[in-house]
XYZ file of N, CA and C in Angstrom:
624
model
N -27.233 164.548 2.967
C -25.979 165.101 2.456
C -24.806 164.159 2.716
N -24.803 163.509 3.878
C -23.718 162.582 4.204
C -23.691 161.424 3.218
N -24.874 160.890 2.901
C -24.962 159.786 1.936
C -24.441 160.221 0.572
N -24.785 161.432 0.166
C -24.326 161.943 -1.125
C -22.811 162.100 -1.144
N -22.270 162.581 -0.027
C -20.827 162.772 0.074
C -20.100 161.435 -0.005
N -20.620 160.409 0.661
C -20.010 159.075 0.618
C -20.011 158.519 -0.798
N -21.103 158.730 -1.514
C -21.187 158.261 -2.904
C -20.177 158.990 -3.775
N -20.031 160.286 -3.512
C -19.077 161.100 -4.274
C -17.654 160.617 -4.032
N -17.329 160.348 -2.772
C -15.992 159.860 -2.442
C -15.734 158.496 -3.065
N -16.749 157.647 -3.056
C -16.589 156.300 -3.611
C -16.252 156.361 -5.096
N -16.838 157.321 -5.790
C -16.591 157.474 -7.225
C -15.259 158.162 -7.501
N -14.829 159.008 -6.565
C -13.629 159.820 -6.775
C -12.341 159.118 -6.374
N -12.399 158.385 -5.255
C -11.177 157.795 -4.709
C -11.180 156.268 -4.854
N -10.004 155.673 -5.105
C -9.926 154.210 -5.167
C -10.187 153.612 -3.791
N -10.700 152.387 -3.763
C -11.003 151.746 -2.477
C -9.733 151.496 -1.676
N -8.637 151.198 -2.372
C -7.343 151.005 -1.719
C -6.295 151.800 -2.488
N -5.590 152.717 -1.822
C -4.566 153.508 -2.519
C -3.503 152.603 -3.133
N -2.977 153.022 -4.264
C -1.915 152.250 -4.916
C -0.690 152.187 -4.023
N -0.002 151.058 -4.036
C 1.197 150.875 -3.221
C 2.325 151.716 -3.824
N 2.835 152.636 -3.046
C 3.854 153.568 -3.510
C 5.233 152.929 -3.406
N 5.721 152.375 -4.509
C 7.020 151.696 -4.499
C 8.189 152.660 -4.311
N 7.920 153.924 -4.461
C 8.980 154.916 -4.292
C 9.506 154.938 -2.860
N 8.621 154.693 -1.899
C 9.047 154.705 -0.489
C 8.805 153.383 0.233
N 8.053 152.467 -0.375
C 7.758 151.190 0.271
C 8.623 150.076 -0.302
N 9.165 149.245 0.577
C 9.918 148.087 0.120
C 8.962 146.936 -0.161
N 9.255 146.155 -1.184
C 8.469 144.963 -1.508
C 9.267 144.103 -2.468
N 9.182 142.780 -2.282
C 9.819 141.881 -3.244
C 8.829 140.854 -3.784
N 7.530 141.042 -3.437
C 6.498 140.162 -3.975
C 6.384 138.815 -3.283
N 7.261 138.546 -2.295
C 7.232 137.254 -1.606
C 6.584 137.400 -0.237
N 6.590 136.305 0.516
C 6.025 136.323 1.865
C 6.771 137.303 2.772
N 8.014 137.639 2.408
C 8.763 138.605 3.205
C 8.089 139.973 3.195
N 7.374 140.255 2.120
C 6.657 141.528 2.039
C 5.584 141.611 3.119
N 4.943 140.489 3.420
C 3.931 140.478 4.486
C 4.583 140.832 5.819
N 5.774 140.302 6.074
C 6.499 140.653 7.300
C 6.824 142.139 7.327
N 7.197 142.673 6.165
C 7.511 144.101 6.086
C 6.285 144.945 6.414
N 5.129 144.546 5.903
C 3.894 145.288 6.172
C 3.589 145.296 7.668
N 3.756 144.155 8.315
C 3.531 144.086 9.763
C 4.499 145.014 10.497
N 5.772 144.979 10.109
C 6.782 145.853 10.701
C 6.407 147.319 10.503
N 6.071 147.662 9.279
C 5.708 149.040 8.932
C 4.568 149.553 9.800
N 3.526 148.744 9.950
C 2.346 149.226 10.671
C 2.443 149.061 12.178
N 3.383 148.256 12.636
C 3.678 148.232 14.073
C 4.286 149.580 14.480
N 4.898 150.255 13.510
C 5.571 151.535 13.743
C 4.749 152.738 13.308
N 3.617 152.481 12.705
C 2.835 153.535 12.057
C 1.906 154.264 13.030
N 2.483 155.172 13.798
C 1.669 155.969 14.718
C 2.460 157.206 15.158
N 1.759 158.242 15.534
C 2.291 159.442 16.185
C 3.575 160.001 15.566
N 3.400 160.897 14.611
C 4.542 161.584 14.008
C 4.550 163.071 14.358
N 3.713 163.465 15.292
C 3.614 164.885 15.635
C 4.725 165.291 16.588
N 5.362 166.413 16.305
C 6.393 166.913 17.228
C 5.752 167.598 18.427
N 6.532 167.847 19.436
C 6.036 168.629 20.562
C 5.677 170.025 20.068
N 4.718 170.686 20.703
C 4.297 172.029 20.274
C 5.482 172.977 20.089
N 5.512 173.608 18.918
C 6.568 174.578 18.636
C 7.868 173.975 18.142
N 7.938 172.632 18.079
C 9.156 171.949 17.636
C 9.040 171.549 16.159
N 10.170 171.454 15.451
C 10.133 171.051 14.042
C 9.813 169.574 13.868
N 9.314 169.218 12.696
C 8.976 167.825 12.395
C 10.233 166.999 12.147
N 10.101 165.711 12.416
C 11.148 164.749 12.046
C 11.092 164.565 10.539
N 12.246 164.641 9.884
C 12.309 164.495 8.431
C 13.473 163.604 8.031
N 13.287 162.900 6.911
C 14.307 161.972 6.420
C 14.499 162.202 4.925
N 15.737 162.185 4.493
C 16.041 162.335 3.069
C 16.231 160.955 2.448
N 15.561 160.734 1.323
C 15.684 159.454 0.623
C 15.621 159.707 -0.879
N 16.650 159.271 -1.578
C 16.763 159.440 -3.023
C 16.503 160.890 -3.450
N 17.154 161.799 -2.724
C 17.091 163.200 -3.084
C 15.817 163.921 -2.718
N 14.939 163.249 -1.962
C 13.666 163.855 -1.579
C 13.527 163.846 -0.058
N 13.004 164.932 0.488
C 12.835 165.037 1.928
C 11.416 164.640 2.308
N 11.293 163.674 3.229
C 9.996 163.169 3.647
C 9.785 163.422 5.135
N 8.521 163.550 5.532
C 8.211 163.592 6.960
C 7.042 162.657 7.246
N 6.719 162.493 8.512
C 5.586 161.653 8.901
C 5.699 160.223 8.423
N 4.561 159.668 8.007
C 4.510 158.269 7.580
C 5.448 157.985 6.419
N 5.528 158.914 5.464
C 6.381 158.697 4.300
C 7.849 158.579 4.722
N 8.241 159.337 5.742
C 9.609 159.235 6.259
C 9.836 157.875 6.906
N 8.807 157.367 7.593
C 8.895 156.039 8.206
C 9.137 154.975 7.144
N 8.279 154.953 6.128
C 8.393 153.950 5.070
C 9.734 154.055 4.351
N 10.143 155.276 4.034
C 11.406 155.482 3.320
C 12.597 155.034 4.162
N 12.549 155.288 5.461
C 13.649 154.881 6.352
C 13.807 153.367 6.372
N 12.684 152.659 6.449
C 12.728 151.195 6.468
C 13.243 150.653 5.140
N 12.766 151.241 4.046
C 13.207 150.785 2.727
C 14.703 151.021 2.550
N 15.163 152.194 2.974
C 16.588 152.522 2.855
C 17.438 151.542 3.655
N 16.989 151.188 4.848
C 17.736 150.248 5.692
C 17.814 148.873 5.038
N 16.691 148.408 4.489
C 16.669 147.090 3.848
C 17.531 147.093 2.592
N 17.477 148.162 1.834
C 18.327 148.262 0.642
C 19.806 148.284 1.021
N 20.086 148.704 2.249
C 21.468 148.717 2.736
C 21.906 147.391 3.316
N 21.028 146.386 3.292
C 21.394 145.043 3.741
C 20.804 144.603 5.061
N 20.051 145.470 5.727
C 19.432 145.112 7.011
C 18.162 144.295 6.750
N 18.115 143.074 7.237
C 16.950 142.214 7.019
C 15.895 142.463 8.101
N 15.425 143.677 8.126
C 14.460 144.102 9.134
C 13.164 143.311 9.105
N 12.840 142.743 7.962
C 11.590 142.010 7.798
C 11.636 140.624 8.446
N 12.800 140.165 8.870
C 12.896 138.849 9.493
C 12.463 138.920 10.958
N 11.683 137.945 11.377
C 11.136 137.944 12.736
C 12.232 137.987 13.793
N 13.304 137.237 13.588
C 14.399 137.218 14.556
C 15.015 138.604 14.705
N 15.133 139.292 13.599
C 15.701 140.648 13.611
C 14.774 141.606 14.352
N 13.493 141.498 14.094
C 12.525 142.355 14.777
C 12.560 142.107 16.283
N 12.560 140.856 16.662
C 12.472 140.496 18.081
C 13.676 140.965 18.883
N 14.797 141.204 18.224
C 16.023 141.565 18.943
C 16.495 142.997 18.673
N 15.706 143.770 17.939
C 16.141 145.121 17.576
C 16.370 145.970 18.831
N 17.351 146.844 18.775
C 17.664 147.698 19.913
C 17.260 149.146 19.628
N 17.208 149.910 20.688
C 16.858 151.326 20.552
C 17.881 152.054 19.686
N 19.154 151.783 19.900
C 20.199 152.461 19.132
C 20.127 152.079 17.657
N 19.726 150.842 17.368
C 19.602 150.418 15.969
C 18.452 151.145 15.279
N 17.312 151.260 15.951
C 16.193 151.997 15.353
C 16.525 153.480 15.238
N 17.241 153.980 16.207
C 17.648 155.383 16.168
C 18.494 155.643 14.922
N 19.362 154.697 14.596
C 20.203 154.823 13.403
C 19.353 154.721 12.132
N 18.421 153.788 12.117
C 17.556 153.603 10.946
C 16.730 154.852 10.672
N 16.267 155.511 11.731
C 15.411 156.686 11.572
C 16.179 158.001 11.660
N 17.469 157.947 11.451
C 18.277 159.168 11.521
C 17.840 160.153 10.428
N 17.892 161.420 10.783
C 17.508 162.464 9.838
C 17.511 163.798 10.549
N 16.612 164.664 10.137
C 16.451 165.940 10.825
C 15.576 165.691 12.050
N 16.117 165.900 13.233
C 15.456 165.572 14.496
C 15.322 164.057 14.619
N 14.497 163.584 15.554
C 14.316 162.146 15.763
C 12.834 161.823 15.794
N 12.503 160.659 15.279
C 11.116 160.203 15.276
C 10.584 160.186 16.714
N 9.355 160.646 16.943
C 8.798 160.650 18.310
C 8.578 159.234 18.844
N 8.511 159.119 20.157
C 8.148 157.886 20.852
C 8.984 156.677 20.416
N 10.287 156.880 20.395
C 11.195 155.830 19.921
C 11.124 154.576 20.782
N 11.074 154.720 22.093
C 11.056 153.544 22.956
C 9.796 152.705 22.731
N 8.663 153.369 22.528
C 7.409 152.647 22.255
C 7.503 151.899 20.929
N 8.173 152.483 19.973
C 8.321 151.823 18.669
C 9.228 150.593 18.782
N 10.283 150.708 19.568
C 11.161 149.555 19.798
C 10.344 148.405 20.396
N 9.515 148.718 21.389
C 8.695 147.694 22.050
C 7.735 147.044 21.064
N 7.134 147.845 20.182
C 6.190 147.302 19.202
C 6.861 146.356 18.218
N 8.032 146.742 17.744
C 8.753 145.895 16.782
C 9.175 144.583 17.431
N 9.690 144.666 18.641
C 10.083 143.438 19.346
C 8.888 142.523 19.557
N 7.765 143.109 19.942
C 6.552 142.318 20.143
C 6.138 141.613 18.851
N 6.169 142.334 17.737
C 5.785 141.752 16.449
C 6.671 140.554 16.117
N 7.975 140.733 16.283
C 8.893 139.633 16.001
C 8.677 138.454 16.923
N 8.481 138.742 18.194
C 8.286 137.681 19.189
C 7.033 136.851 18.895
N 5.913 137.526 18.597
C 4.671 136.807 18.311
C 4.811 135.975 17.036
N 5.480 136.528 16.033
C 5.691 135.766 14.794
C 6.478 134.490 15.068
N 7.496 134.591 15.896
C 8.318 133.417 16.207
C 7.561 132.400 17.047
N 6.776 132.888 18.014
C 6.065 131.990 18.920
C 4.861 131.315 18.276
N 4.190 132.015 17.354
C 2.925 131.509 16.825
C 2.934 131.132 15.339
N 3.811 131.780 14.558
C 3.681 131.648 13.108
C 4.984 131.290 12.400
N 5.868 130.626 13.109
C 7.111 130.163 12.501
C 7.873 131.316 11.836
N 7.714 132.507 12.401
C 8.454 133.661 11.911
C 7.882 134.349 10.688
N 6.744 133.874 10.202
C 6.197 134.417 8.959
C 4.777 134.951 9.141
N 4.589 136.224 8.885
C 3.254 136.810 8.978
C 2.333 136.235 7.903
N 2.913 135.727 6.826
C 2.103 135.098 5.772
C 1.294 133.943 6.352
N 1.838 133.236 7.323
C 1.105 132.134 7.950
C -0.106 132.655 8.709
N 0.038 133.803 9.351
C -1.100 134.413 10.054
C -2.157 134.857 9.051
N -1.702 135.464 7.964
C -2.630 135.938 6.920
C -3.405 134.762 6.336
N -2.716 133.694 6.036
C -3.371 132.522 5.454
C -4.355 131.885 6.423
N -4.063 131.959 7.718
C -4.968 131.372 8.708
C -6.303 132.132 8.769
N -6.312 133.370 8.283
C -7.535 134.172 8.273
C -8.447 133.806 7.115
N -7.976 132.963 6.198
C -8.763 132.449 5.085
C -9.454 133.560 4.286
N -8.645 134.515 3.852
C -9.115 135.602 2.970
C -10.162 136.503 3.606
N -10.186 136.554 4.930
C -11.143 137.425 5.617
C -10.411 138.588 6.274
N -10.714 139.797 5.812
C -10.119 141.008 6.384
C -10.542 141.182 7.836
N -11.784 140.864 8.130
C -12.297 141.001 9.495
C -11.589 140.032 10.427
N -11.427 138.790 9.988
C -10.743 137.784 10.813
C -9.303 138.172 11.074
N -8.605 138.672 10.044
C -7.216 139.060 10.221
C -7.096 140.280 11.143
N -8.028 141.209 11.029
C -8.029 142.366 11.924
C -8.168 141.902 13.372
N -9.089 140.987 13.615
C -9.295 140.470 14.972
C -8.069 139.712 15.457
N -7.443 138.963 14.568
C -6.235 138.224 14.930
C -5.137 139.187 15.397
N -4.950 140.264 14.656
C -3.938 141.249 15.025
C -4.232 141.853 16.393
N -5.487 142.196 16.619
C -5.887 142.823 17.878
C -5.704 141.860 19.055
N -6.036 140.597 18.836
C -5.999 139.617 19.921
C -4.597 139.072 20.208
N -3.765 138.969 19.170
C -2.471 138.308 19.350
C -1.267 139.254 19.376
N -1.453 140.483 18.893
C -0.397 141.492 18.914
C -0.904 142.655 19.761
N -0.660 142.646 21.074
C -1.247 143.625 21.999
C -1.098 145.087 21.588
N -0.005 145.436 20.919
C 0.181 146.843 20.549
C -0.843 147.302 19.506
N -1.491 146.357 18.846
C -2.506 146.706 17.847
C -3.897 146.860 18.471
N -4.008 146.583 19.747
C -5.316 146.651 20.413
C -5.537 148.060 20.955
N -5.860 148.981 20.063
C -6.066 150.370 20.465
C -7.530 150.610 20.835
N -7.768 150.601 22.116
C -9.109 150.823 22.656
C -9.052 151.932 23.701
N -10.191 152.553 23.928
C -10.286 153.584 24.966
C -11.655 153.479 25.618
N -11.748 153.935 26.840
C -13.028 153.925 27.547
C -13.584 155.350 27.572
N -14.791 155.512 27.076
C -15.444 156.822 27.042
C -16.819 156.710 27.680
N -16.987 157.404 28.796
C -18.246 157.380 29.534
C -18.700 155.949 29.822
N -17.735 155.133 30.211
C -18.034 153.759 30.597
C -18.122 152.764 29.456
N -18.028 153.250 28.219
C -18.122 152.357 27.060
C -16.753 152.187 26.419
N -16.459 150.981 25.947
C -15.191 150.711 25.274
C -15.296 151.135 23.816
N -14.418 152.029 23.415
C -14.370 152.489 22.024
C -13.224 151.764 21.330
N -13.538 151.038 20.281
C -12.538 150.236 19.578
C -12.143 150.928 18.268
N -10.905 151.403 18.217
C -10.426 152.078 17.013
C -9.912 151.072 15.985
N -8.975 150.244 16.424
C -8.341 149.228 15.574
C -7.801 149.844 14.285
N -7.215 151.007 14.439
C -6.685 151.744 13.292
C -5.581 150.973 12.576
N -4.509 150.651 13.327
C -3.358 150.028 12.675
C -3.633 148.596 12.239
N -4.509 147.900 12.926
C -4.856 146.534 12.505
C -5.527 146.564 11.133
N -6.440 147.522 10.957
C -7.134 147.629 9.670
C -6.208 148.162 8.575
N -5.321 149.083 8.952
C -4.363 149.595 7.967
C -3.439 148.472 7.500
N -3.071 147.574 8.408
C -2.211 146.447 8.040
C -2.871 145.598 6.956
N -4.141 145.308 7.139
C -4.865 144.526 6.131
C -4.907 145.292 4.813
N -5.191 146.571 4.881
C -5.263 147.387 3.666
C -3.904 147.473 2.974
N -2.836 147.562 3.758
C -1.498 147.600 3.160
C -1.133 146.267 2.505
N -1.652 145.183 3.039
C -1.444 143.892 2.372
C -2.135 143.892 1.011
N -3.339 144.433 0.972
C -4.066 144.522 -0.305
C -3.259 145.341 -1.300
N -2.736 146.483 -0.838
C -1.967 147.348 -1.724
C -0.660 146.724 -2.171
N 0.078 146.141 -1.234
C 1.402 145.607 -1.565
C 1.340 144.360 -2.437
N 0.248 143.612 -2.352
C 0.089 142.409 -3.183
C -0.931 142.614 -4.304
N -1.302 143.888 -4.515
C -2.221 144.239 -5.608
C -3.531 143.452 -5.550
N -4.004 143.198 -4.329
C -5.288 142.513 -4.164
C -5.287 141.046 -4.531
N -4.109 140.468 -4.656
C -4.013 139.054 -5.046
C -3.207 138.276 -4.003
N -3.371 136.953 -4.001
C -2.592 136.127 -3.082
C -2.781 136.553 -1.641
N -1.690 136.913 -0.980
C -1.761 137.350 0.416
C -2.495 138.676 0.566
N -2.822 139.303 -0.530
C -3.541 140.574 -0.491
C -4.988 140.484 -0.932
N -5.508 139.262 -1.037
C -6.918 139.100 -1.426
C -7.777 138.827 -0.207
N -8.776 139.691 0.003
C -9.716 139.531 1.113
C -11.131 139.739 0.578
N -11.941 138.703 0.706
C -13.279 138.749 0.115
C -14.215 139.726 0.829
N -13.896 140.104 2.072
C -14.770 140.997 2.831
C -14.077 142.320 3.172
N -13.177 142.761 2.308
C -12.424 143.988 2.579
C -13.344 145.194 2.760
N -14.499 145.146 2.137
C -15.453 146.245 2.247
C -16.005 146.432 3.649
N -15.764 145.482 4.539
C -16.259 145.602 5.911
C -15.293 146.357 6.834
N -14.120 146.684 6.321
C -13.198 147.480 7.117
C -13.783 148.881 7.293
N -13.503 149.487 8.422
C -14.065 150.807 8.708
C -13.033 151.899 8.447
N -13.425 153.138 8.707
C -12.519 154.272 8.531
C -11.353 154.169 9.507
N -10.185 154.593 9.074
C -9.000 154.547 9.921
C -8.900 155.875 10.664
N -9.565 155.945 11.796
C -9.625 157.199 12.549
C -8.260 157.568 13.114
N -7.776 158.762 12.758
C -6.501 159.214 13.281
C -6.631 159.464 14.780
N -5.624 159.058 15.536
C -5.704 159.192 16.994
C -5.827 160.646 17.435
N -5.250 161.566 16.669
C -5.319 162.974 17.031
C -6.756 163.482 16.936
N -7.495 162.962 15.975
C -8.917 163.310 15.843
C -9.704 162.770 17.028
């Protein structure tokens, strides 16, 4: 039955969801790769405390929550002139600046952890890749697996592992999502072409 279900899903759903330009920023250049890294450095934990309302953001007349609110907030900030996709900007971002970017109904959870992740992303880009994530992507030579490993090894916040009964469980959720978002944002071409994309695994939600 599991095999049948997988075949059914493969026929029903696209291998990579279409890039939603309504909430995602993109200009088709290498800056988009930096944006994807920024987006997925922040892409975690949108659940409110028990009994508390969700964080929500209004963008172009529509109210978003969770991941969609994250993407819309970043796009709105960039459209307002904030060059968030630049490594120098990421490396120096402050808590109050992110708080302003994510302003809305309530506040995005785990703000301090998100600040740390963004700074780390900018710092690693400056130290290793001349400020451009496109250089990291190109160094992976069109391999989704290689780029996933690069993210895990060089960007510590992407190394999501846990120990269960003495064994290391490797999720690598956001590292794999980053590769998939590159495929979506570049329509599977250029910086979004990976010959082994089929080797990426399921993106297990941390709550699960």
